[in-house]
Structures are given as structure tokens and as C-alpha cells.
Coordinates of C-alpha atoms in Angstrom, one line a residue:
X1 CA -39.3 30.0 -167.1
X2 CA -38.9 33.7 -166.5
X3 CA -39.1 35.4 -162.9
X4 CA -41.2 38.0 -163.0
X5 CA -39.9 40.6 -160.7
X6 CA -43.3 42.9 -159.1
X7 CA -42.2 46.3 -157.2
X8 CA -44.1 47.1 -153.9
X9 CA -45.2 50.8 -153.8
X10 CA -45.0 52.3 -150.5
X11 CA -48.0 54.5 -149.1
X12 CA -47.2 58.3 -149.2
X13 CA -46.2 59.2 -145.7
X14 CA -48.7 62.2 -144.5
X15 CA -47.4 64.4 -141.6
X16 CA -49.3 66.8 -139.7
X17 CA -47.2 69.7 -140.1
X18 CA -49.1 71.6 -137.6
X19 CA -49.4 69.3 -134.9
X20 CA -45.7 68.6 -134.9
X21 CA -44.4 72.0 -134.0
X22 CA -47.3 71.8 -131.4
X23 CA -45.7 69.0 -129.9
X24 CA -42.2 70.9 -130.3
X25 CA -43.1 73.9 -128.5
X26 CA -45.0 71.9 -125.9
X27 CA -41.7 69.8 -125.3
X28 CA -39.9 73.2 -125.0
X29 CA -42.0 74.6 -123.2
X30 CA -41.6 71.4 -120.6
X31 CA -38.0 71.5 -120.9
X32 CA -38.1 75.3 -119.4
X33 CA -40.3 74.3 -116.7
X34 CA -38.2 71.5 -115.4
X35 CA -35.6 74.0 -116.2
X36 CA -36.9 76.3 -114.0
X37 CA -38.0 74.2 -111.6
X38 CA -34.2 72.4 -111.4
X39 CA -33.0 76.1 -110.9
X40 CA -35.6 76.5 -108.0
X41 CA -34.5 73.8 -106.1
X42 CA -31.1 74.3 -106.6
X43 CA -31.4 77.9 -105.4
X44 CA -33.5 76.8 -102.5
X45 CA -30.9 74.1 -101.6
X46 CA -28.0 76.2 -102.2
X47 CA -30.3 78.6 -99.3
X48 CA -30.4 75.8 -97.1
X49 CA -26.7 75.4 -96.9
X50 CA -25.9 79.3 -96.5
X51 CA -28.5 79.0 -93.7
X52 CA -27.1 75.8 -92.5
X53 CA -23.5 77.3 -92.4
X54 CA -24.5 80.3 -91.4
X55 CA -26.8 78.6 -88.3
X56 CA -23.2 76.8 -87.4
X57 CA -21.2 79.5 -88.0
X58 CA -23.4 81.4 -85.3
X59 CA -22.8 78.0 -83.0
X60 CA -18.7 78.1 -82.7
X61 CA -19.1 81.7 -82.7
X62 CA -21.2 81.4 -79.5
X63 CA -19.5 78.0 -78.3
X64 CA -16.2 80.2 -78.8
X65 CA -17.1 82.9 -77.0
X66 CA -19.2 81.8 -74.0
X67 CA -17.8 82.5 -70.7
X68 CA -19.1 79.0 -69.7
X69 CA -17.3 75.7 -70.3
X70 CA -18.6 73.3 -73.5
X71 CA -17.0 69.9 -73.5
X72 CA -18.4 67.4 -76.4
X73 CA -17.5 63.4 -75.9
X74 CA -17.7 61.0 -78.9
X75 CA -19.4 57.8 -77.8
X76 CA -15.9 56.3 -76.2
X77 CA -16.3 59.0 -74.2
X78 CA -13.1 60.8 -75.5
X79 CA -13.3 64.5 -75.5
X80 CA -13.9 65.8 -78.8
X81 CA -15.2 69.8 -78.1
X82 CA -13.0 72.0 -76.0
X83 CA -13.8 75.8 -76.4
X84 CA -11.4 78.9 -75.1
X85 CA -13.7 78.8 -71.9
X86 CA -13.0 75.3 -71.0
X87 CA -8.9 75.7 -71.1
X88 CA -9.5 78.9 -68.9
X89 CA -11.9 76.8 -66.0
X90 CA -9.6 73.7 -66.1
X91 CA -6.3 74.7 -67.6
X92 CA -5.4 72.6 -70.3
X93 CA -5.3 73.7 -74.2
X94 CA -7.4 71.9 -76.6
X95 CA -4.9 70.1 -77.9
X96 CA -3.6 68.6 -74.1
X97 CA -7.4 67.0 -74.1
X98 CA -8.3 66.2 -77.4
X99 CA -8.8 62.7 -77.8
X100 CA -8.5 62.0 -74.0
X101 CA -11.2 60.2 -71.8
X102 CA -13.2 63.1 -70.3
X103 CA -12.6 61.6 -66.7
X104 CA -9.4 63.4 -66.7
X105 CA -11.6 66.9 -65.9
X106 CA -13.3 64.7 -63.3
X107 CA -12.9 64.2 -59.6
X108 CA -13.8 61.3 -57.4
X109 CA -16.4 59.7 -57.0
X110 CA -17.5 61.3 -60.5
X111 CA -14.4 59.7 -62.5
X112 CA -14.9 56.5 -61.6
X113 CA -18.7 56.0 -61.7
X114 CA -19.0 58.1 -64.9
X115 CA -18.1 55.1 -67.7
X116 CA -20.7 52.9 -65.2
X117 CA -23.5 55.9 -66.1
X118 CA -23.1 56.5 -69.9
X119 CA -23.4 52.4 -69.9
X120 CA -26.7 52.2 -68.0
X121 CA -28.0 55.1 -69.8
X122 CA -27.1 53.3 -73.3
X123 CA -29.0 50.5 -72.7
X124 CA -32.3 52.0 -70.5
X125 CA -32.1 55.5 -71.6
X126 CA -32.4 56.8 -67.6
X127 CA -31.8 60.0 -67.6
X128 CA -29.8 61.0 -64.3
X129 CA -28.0 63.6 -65.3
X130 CA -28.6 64.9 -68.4
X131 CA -31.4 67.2 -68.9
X132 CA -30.5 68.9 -64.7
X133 CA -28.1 71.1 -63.5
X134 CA -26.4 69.3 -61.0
X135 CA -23.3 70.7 -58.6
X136 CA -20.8 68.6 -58.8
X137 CA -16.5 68.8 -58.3
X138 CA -14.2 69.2 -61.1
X139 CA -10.9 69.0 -61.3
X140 CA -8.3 71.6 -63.4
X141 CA -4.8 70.6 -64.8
X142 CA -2.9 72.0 -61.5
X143 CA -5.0 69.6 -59.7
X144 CA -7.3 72.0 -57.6
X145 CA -10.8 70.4 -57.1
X146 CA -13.7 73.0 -57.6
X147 CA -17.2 73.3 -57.6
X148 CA -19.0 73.4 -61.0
X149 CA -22.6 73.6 -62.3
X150 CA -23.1 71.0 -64.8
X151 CA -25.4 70.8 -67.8
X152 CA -25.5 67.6 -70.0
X153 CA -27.3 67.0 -73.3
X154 CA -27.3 64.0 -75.6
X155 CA -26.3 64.7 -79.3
X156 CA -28.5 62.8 -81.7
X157 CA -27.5 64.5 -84.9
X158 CA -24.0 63.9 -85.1
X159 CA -22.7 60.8 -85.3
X160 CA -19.4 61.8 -83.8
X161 CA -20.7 64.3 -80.9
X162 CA -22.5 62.0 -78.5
X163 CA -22.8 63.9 -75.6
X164 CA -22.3 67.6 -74.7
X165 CA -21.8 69.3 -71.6
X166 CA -21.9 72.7 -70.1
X167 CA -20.4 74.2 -67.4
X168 CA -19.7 77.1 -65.1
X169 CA -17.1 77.4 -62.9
X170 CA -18.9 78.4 -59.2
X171 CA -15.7 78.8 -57.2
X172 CA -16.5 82.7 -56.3
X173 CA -19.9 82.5 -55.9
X174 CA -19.6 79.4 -53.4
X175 CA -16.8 81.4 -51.9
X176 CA -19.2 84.4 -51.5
X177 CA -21.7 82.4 -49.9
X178 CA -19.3 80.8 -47.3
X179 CA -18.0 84.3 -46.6
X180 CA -21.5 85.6 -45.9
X181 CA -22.4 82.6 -44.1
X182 CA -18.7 83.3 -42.1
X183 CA -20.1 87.4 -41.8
X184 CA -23.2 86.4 -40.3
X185 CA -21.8 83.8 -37.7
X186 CA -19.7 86.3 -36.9
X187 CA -22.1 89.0 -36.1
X188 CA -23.9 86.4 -33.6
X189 CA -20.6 86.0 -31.9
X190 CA -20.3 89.5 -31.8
X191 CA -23.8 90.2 -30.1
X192 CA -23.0 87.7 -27.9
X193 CA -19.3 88.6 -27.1
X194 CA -20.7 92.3 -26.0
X195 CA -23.2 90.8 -23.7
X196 CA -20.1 88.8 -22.0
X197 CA -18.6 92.0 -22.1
X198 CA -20.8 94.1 -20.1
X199 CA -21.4 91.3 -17.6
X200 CA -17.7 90.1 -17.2
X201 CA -16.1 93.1 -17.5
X202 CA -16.6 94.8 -14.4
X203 CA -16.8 91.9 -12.2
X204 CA -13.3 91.0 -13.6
X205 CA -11.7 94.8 -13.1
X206 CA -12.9 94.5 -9.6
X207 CA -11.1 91.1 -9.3
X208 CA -7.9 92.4 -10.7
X209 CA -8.1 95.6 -8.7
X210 CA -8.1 93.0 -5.5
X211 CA -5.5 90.5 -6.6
X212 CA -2.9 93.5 -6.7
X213 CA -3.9 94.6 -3.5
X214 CA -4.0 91.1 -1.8
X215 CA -0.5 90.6 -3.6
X216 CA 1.1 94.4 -1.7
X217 CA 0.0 92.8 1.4
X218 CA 1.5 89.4 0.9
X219 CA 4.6 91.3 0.1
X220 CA 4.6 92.6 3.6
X221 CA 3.3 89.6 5.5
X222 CA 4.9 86.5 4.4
X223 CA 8.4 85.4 2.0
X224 CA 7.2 82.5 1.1
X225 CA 7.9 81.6 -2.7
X226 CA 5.2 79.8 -3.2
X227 CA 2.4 81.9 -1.9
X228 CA 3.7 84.6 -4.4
X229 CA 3.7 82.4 -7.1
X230 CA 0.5 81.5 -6.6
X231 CA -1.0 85.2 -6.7
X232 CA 1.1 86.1 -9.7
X233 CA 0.0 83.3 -11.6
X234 CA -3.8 84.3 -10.6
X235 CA -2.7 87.9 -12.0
X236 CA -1.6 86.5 -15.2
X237 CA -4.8 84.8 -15.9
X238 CA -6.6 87.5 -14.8
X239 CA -4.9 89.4 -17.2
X240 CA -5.6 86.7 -20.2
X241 CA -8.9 87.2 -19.4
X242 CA -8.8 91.1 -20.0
X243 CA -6.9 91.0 -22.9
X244 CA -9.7 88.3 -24.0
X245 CA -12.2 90.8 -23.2
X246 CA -10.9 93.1 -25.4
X247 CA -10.3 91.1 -28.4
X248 CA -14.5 90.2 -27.9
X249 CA -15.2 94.3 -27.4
X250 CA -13.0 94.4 -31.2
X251 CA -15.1 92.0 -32.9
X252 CA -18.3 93.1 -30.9
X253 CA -18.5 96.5 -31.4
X254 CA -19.6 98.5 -34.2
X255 CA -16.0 99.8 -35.8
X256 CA -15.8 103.3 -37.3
X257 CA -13.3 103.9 -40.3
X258 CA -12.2 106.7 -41.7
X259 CA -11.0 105.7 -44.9
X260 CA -7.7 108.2 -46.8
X261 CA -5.7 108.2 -49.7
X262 CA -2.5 106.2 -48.3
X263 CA 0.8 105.1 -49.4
X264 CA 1.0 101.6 -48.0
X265 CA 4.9 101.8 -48.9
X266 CA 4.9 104.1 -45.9
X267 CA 2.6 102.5 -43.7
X268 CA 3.9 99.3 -43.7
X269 CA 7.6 100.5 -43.3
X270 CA 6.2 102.5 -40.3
X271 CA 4.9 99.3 -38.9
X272 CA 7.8 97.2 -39.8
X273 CA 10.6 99.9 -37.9
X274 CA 8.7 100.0 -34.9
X275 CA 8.6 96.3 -34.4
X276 CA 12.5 95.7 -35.5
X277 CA 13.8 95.8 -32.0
X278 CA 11.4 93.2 -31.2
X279 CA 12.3 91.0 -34.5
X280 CA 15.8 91.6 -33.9
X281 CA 15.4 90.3 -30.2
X282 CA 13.7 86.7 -31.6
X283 CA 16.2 86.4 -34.5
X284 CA 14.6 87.3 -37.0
X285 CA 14.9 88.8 -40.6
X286 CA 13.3 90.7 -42.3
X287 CA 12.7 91.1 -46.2
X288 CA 10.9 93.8 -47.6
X289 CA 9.9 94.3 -51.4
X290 CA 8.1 97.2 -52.6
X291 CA 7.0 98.1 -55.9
X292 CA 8.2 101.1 -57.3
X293 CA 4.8 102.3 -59.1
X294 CA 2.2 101.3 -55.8
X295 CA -0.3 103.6 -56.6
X296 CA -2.4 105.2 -53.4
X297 CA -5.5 103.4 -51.7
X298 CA -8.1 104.2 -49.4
X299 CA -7.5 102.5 -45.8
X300 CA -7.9 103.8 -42.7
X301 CA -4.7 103.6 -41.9
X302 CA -5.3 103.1 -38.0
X303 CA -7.4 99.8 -38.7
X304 CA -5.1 98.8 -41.5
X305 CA -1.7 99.2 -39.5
X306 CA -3.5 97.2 -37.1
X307 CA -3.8 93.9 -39.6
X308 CA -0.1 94.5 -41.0
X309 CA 1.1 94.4 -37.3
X310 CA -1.3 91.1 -36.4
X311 CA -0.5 89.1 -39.5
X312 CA 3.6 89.8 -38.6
X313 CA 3.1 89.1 -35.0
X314 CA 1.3 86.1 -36.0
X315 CA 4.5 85.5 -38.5
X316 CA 6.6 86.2 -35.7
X317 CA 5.1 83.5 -33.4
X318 CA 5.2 80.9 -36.1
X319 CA 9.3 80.7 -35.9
X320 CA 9.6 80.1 -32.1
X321 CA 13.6 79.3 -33.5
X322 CA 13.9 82.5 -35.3
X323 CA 13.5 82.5 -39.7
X324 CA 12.9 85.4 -42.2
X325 CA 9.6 87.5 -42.1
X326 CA 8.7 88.9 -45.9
X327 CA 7.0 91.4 -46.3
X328 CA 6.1 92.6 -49.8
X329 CA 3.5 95.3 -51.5
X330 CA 2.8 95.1 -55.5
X331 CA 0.3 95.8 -57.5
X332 CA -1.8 94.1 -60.1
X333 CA -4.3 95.5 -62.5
X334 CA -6.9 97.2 -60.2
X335 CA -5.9 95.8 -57.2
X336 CA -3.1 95.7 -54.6
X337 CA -1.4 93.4 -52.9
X338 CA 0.6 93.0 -49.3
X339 CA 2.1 89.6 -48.6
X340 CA 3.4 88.4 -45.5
X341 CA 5.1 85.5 -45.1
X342 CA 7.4 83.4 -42.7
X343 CA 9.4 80.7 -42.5
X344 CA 8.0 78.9 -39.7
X345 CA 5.7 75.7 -38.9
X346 CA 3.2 76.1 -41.0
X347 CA -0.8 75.9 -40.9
X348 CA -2.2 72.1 -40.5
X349 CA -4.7 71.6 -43.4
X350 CA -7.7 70.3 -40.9
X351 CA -8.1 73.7 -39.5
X352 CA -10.2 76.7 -40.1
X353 CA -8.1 79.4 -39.0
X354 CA -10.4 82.4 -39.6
X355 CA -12.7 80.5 -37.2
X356 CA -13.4 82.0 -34.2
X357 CA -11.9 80.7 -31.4
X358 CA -9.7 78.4 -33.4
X359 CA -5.7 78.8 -32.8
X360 CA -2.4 76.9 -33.2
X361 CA -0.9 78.9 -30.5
X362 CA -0.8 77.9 -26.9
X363 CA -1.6 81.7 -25.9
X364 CA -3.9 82.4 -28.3
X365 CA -7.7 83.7 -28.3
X366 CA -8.5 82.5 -32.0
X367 CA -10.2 86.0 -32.3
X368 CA -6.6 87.8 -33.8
X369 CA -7.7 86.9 -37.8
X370 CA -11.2 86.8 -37.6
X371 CA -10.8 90.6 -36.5
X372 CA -8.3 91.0 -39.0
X373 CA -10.4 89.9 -42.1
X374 CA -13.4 91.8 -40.4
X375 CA -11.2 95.0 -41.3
X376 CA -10.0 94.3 -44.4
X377 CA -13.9 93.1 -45.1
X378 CA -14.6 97.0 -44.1
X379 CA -12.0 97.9 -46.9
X380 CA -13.8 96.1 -49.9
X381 CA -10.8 93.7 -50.1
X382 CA -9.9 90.0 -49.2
X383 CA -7.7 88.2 -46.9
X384 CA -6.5 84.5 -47.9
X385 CA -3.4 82.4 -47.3
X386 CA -1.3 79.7 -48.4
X387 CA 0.9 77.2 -46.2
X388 CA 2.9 74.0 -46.4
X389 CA 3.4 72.4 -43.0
X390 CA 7.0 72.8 -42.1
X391 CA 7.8 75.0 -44.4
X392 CA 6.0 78.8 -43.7
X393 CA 2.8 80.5 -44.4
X394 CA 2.1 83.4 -46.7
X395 CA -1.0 85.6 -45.9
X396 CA -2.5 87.7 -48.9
X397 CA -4.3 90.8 -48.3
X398 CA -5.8 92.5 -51.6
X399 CA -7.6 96.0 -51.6
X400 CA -9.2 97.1 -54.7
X401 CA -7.6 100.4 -55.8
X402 CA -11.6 101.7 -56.5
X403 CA -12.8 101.3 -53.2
X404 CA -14.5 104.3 -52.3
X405 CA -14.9 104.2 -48.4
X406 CA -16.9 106.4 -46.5
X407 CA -17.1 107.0 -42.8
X408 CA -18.9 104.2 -41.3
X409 CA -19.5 100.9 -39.8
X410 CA -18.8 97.5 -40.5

């Protein structure tokens, strides 16, 4: 029997035309807004990262050119921040500390309690230190301890900067606070050395007047030895008195300077010849270097012949066995310098020489330096020194070469 094959007509397939491109241009038109609004956020992301780069550029710009210290740890405490600052205060170059536990810029007690601290503060989150300004001692590459105001922060965007700290080397301003503190002390001694003055000083001129005379007729009356010896040696300390006397009228009384343009070359040679005989006598010899291009300062040259002639007789004394007194004048940038130095005993560290009353001499007064740096106060400059037991002592006077000193007081 035959198959009868039947076709299947399909239904005609109607499009709307119309409504097509409408959905066309309505795509498009979506497609340019997402276009748009892709190009939005990329330029508003690509403006976050200029301003991102730019806001860190402006950090290591002003990390790099603070004039205070930044040190950044990682959380092993190695140091992982060290700007130009930092290797000025403590001496090292970045790349001596990089990598190195930040206790090495630390002095005791801080060294070793400071792994103890960032331990307890990890697990109770006690602020101590961080968030203050603490005063604390640091330590620089030469070893030198020094005083430091200290700034901590915790970093808590960076996962390899944990802590950051700043700081600022106080070592002149604690110096200038000890010196005013020194000046101040000073002038009390001074009030009360001229009231000692006034009421010792005749008493003892009338005793010294009648130890001579008692000592012309002893001369005539008796030969004994010992009688004699006994009125001369109450003569000397008569005398020790006086000159004590005079060194309290120095620091007492209200000093007048009359401050000139001076060649120290010249002054200190001056000084220097007249004493030689003397030097010469204790075996002693002398070194002099001057600088060919010292330019001229403002001393009185009185007062300032005076410290140059104290500081060698205090040289002097210090080699008892005779040694080499050096004596040199330089200058450096806007300042000059005289250095004296021996080759004697040396200064014990557990003194305060420029204290009053305090002396490694068994004549001395203890009022020679703190006179001394009283005048060279007067002349806008400082006095320091540096010693090894045994070995010598080297004082440092420096002036500034723009001192302008007037007649006056100090």
C-alpha cells in the first residue's frame, strides 16, 4: 500500500520592524551609558591614584626633609624607615640599620625592656608610650648617649610598617638649660661671695698688716726656727685667703668689657712669650698652630688674655713631671676656635670641674674655670673640654665670628 507523504506548512513569521530597531537603539543607547559610566569610574579611580601617589609623594618628601628623626619597625621590630635626619642624630646610614632590631639606637634600661613593651602592648593594647612625648636616652653609632624627645605611633595601614617613631635630638637645648641653671647658681654665689667680701676683707688686711709686723719683731727678739716657721706659715695662709678673696671679688662683681676687633694669633702669642721663661723652668714644651686665614673677632682682649693664661696655667699644673702644652687657633665656618691641651693627668670623669669650688689641685680655689667660662659667656661663645685620665686634657674655647659686643656687664 502506498505512503502518502503530507508537507507541514510553516506559519509566516511576522516581525515588528519598528519595535526592533527600538530595542536596537535602546541597547545602544545602554551600551553608551555603561560606556560612559566605565569611563567615569575609571577616570575617577585613575584620580584616586594620582592623589594617592601624589599624598605619598608629599609623605617622603616631608619624611625626607624633616629636621626630626622618623624610624619605622616592621612587627619583629626590625627597622624598616630611616630618613636623612635619623643618620644625622645617630650616625649610621640607612643601609648600616636597615633590617636591624631598633634596640641598637637604644640605651639602657630602654633596650632591654623595649621587646617586653611591644609584647604587652600586642596582647592588651596599653598604650605607654605611644600616643606621648616622652624624654628618654638614645644612643648614636660613636656610642654617645643623648637625650631625645620621643613620639610613637602605631601603623595600621601597612602591613609591613607597624610602628613609627619620631624624634628630636634635645642635646643643646638640655645643654642650654643646664648652662642657665649653671648662670643662675652662679650669680647667687656671686651675691654671696661679695657679701664675704666686704665683711672679710678688711678684717683680714688688718690681720696680715699685723702678722708682718709681729714677724719684724720676732726677727729681732728670738732665732728660734720654729717660732719663725710658725708665723710664716700663718703669712701664707693669710695670703691664700686674700688671693681667695679676690678670685670671689672676680666672680662677684659686675665685669665691664670692652669688646675690639682682635687678632687672637697675636694675643695668644703675646700670652704664650710672656709665660715661656716660666714653662721653660717646669720643662715644658710648647706647640703652637695657627691658621693662616684666622679672621678678626671681638674680645676684650684684657678679659680674654686672662682665660688663655688660666686655661695654660691650669695645663701647666696638670704635668707636675713636665709634658707638651698645645696651643692651637683655627677657624671653622662662623666660628673660631683656640684649643689648649696638655699632656698631663687628666680630669676624673666623677667631677664637675666648672663647679664652683670644685678642684683637682691641692692649691686650688675651684673658682679659676668658673671665672673663665663666665668671660667667654660675656663673649657669646662656649668653653668645653675633653680628657682621658692619664693621658691629657684639651680645653675648647669657641667665639662666634658675629658677636657684636658692646660695653657692658655680664
Amino acid at each position: 500500500m502506498a505512503r502518502t507523504s503530507q508537507k507541514k506548512t510553516k506559519a509566516p513569521l511576522i516581525v515588528d520592524i519598528d519595535a526592533f530597531q527600538q530595542q536596537i537603539i535602546a541597547l545602544e543607547e545602554r551600551l553608551a551609558e555603561l560606556r560612559r559610566e566605565q569611563e567615569v569610574l575609571r577616570h575617577r579611580e585613575e584620580q584616586e591614584r594620582i592623589d594617592r601617589q601624589r599624598a605619598e609623594d608629599w609623605m617622603n618628601s616631608l619624611i625626607e626633609t624633616t629636621q626630626d628623626a622618623v624610624v619605622s619597625i616592621d612587627r619583629q621590630s626590625r627597622i624598616v624607615l630611616f630618613n636623612p635626619a635619623s643618620e644625622r642624630v645617630f650616625g649610621y646610614t640607612e643601609a648600616e640599620v636597615r633590617g636591624q632590631k631598633v634596640t641598637l639606637l637604644m640605651a639602657e634600661p630602654y633596650a632591654s625592656e623595649h621587646d617586653g613593651y611591644i609584647e604587652r602592648y600586642e596582647h592588651t593594647h596599653e598604650p605607654r608610650a605611644i600616643g606621648r612625648i616622652r624624654m628618654v636616652t638614645a644612643r648614636r653609632k660613636n656610642g654617645d648617649l643623648f637625650p631625645i624627645e620621643l613620639s610613637v605611633t602605631e601603623v595600621k595601614t601597612d602591613e609591613a610598617v607597624h610602628y613609627a617613631a619620631f624624634i628630636r635630638d634635645i642635646s643643646e637645648k638640655v645643654r642650654l638649660q643646664e648652662h642657665l641653671i649653671e648662670r643662675e647658681r652662679l650669680a647667687a654665689i656671686g651675691t654671696t661671695a661679695a657679701k664675704l667680701v666686704h665683711e672679710i676683707g678688711n678684717p683680714l688686711n688688718s690681720m696680715s698688716v699685723a702678722v708682718q709686723l709681729l714677724e719684724r719683731r720676732l726677727r729681732k727678739l728670738t732665732g728660734e726656727e720654729t717660732v719663725h716657721l710658725s708665723v710664716r706659715a700663718l703669712r701664707n695662709q693669710i695670703a691664700r685667703l686674700a688671693h681667695l678673696l679676690g678670685e670671689f671679688r672676680s666672680l662677684s662683681r659686675r665685669q665691664q668689657f670692652i669688646f675690639r676687633p682682635t687678632n687672637l694669633r697675636d694675643l695668644v702669642y703675646d700670652v704664650l712669650t710672656a709665660e715661656l721663661p716660666l714653662y721653660t723652668e717646669r720643662r715644658i714644651a710648647i706647640e703652637q698652630y695657627f691658621a693662616s686665614d684666622l679672621p678678626m673677632v671681638q674680645v676684650d682682649q684684657d678679659k680674654f688674655k686672662q682665660v688663655v693664661l688660666n686655661l695654660c696655667k691650669n695645663a701647666v699644673e696638670a704635668m707636675p713631671e713636665g709634658g707638651t702644652l698645645t696651643v692651637q687657633v683655627h677657624n671653622s665656618g662662623a666660628q673660631v676656635q683656640v684649643e689648649i691641651a696638655d699632656t698631663g693627668t687628666g680630669i676624673p670623669d666623677s667631677i664637675n670641674i666648672f663647679e664652683p669650688f670644685i678642684t683637682t689641685k691641692k692649691e686650688g680655689t675651684g673658682l679659676g674655670l668658673p671665672i673663665v667660662r663666665q668671660i667667654v659667656d660675656a663673649h657669646g661663645g662656649t668653653l668645653t673640654y675633653r680628657s682621658e685620665p692619664g693621658k691629657g686634657t684639651t680645653f675648647v674655647v669657641v667665639l662666634p665670628l658675629r658677636f657684636h659686643g658692646a660695653v657692658g656687664s655680664e
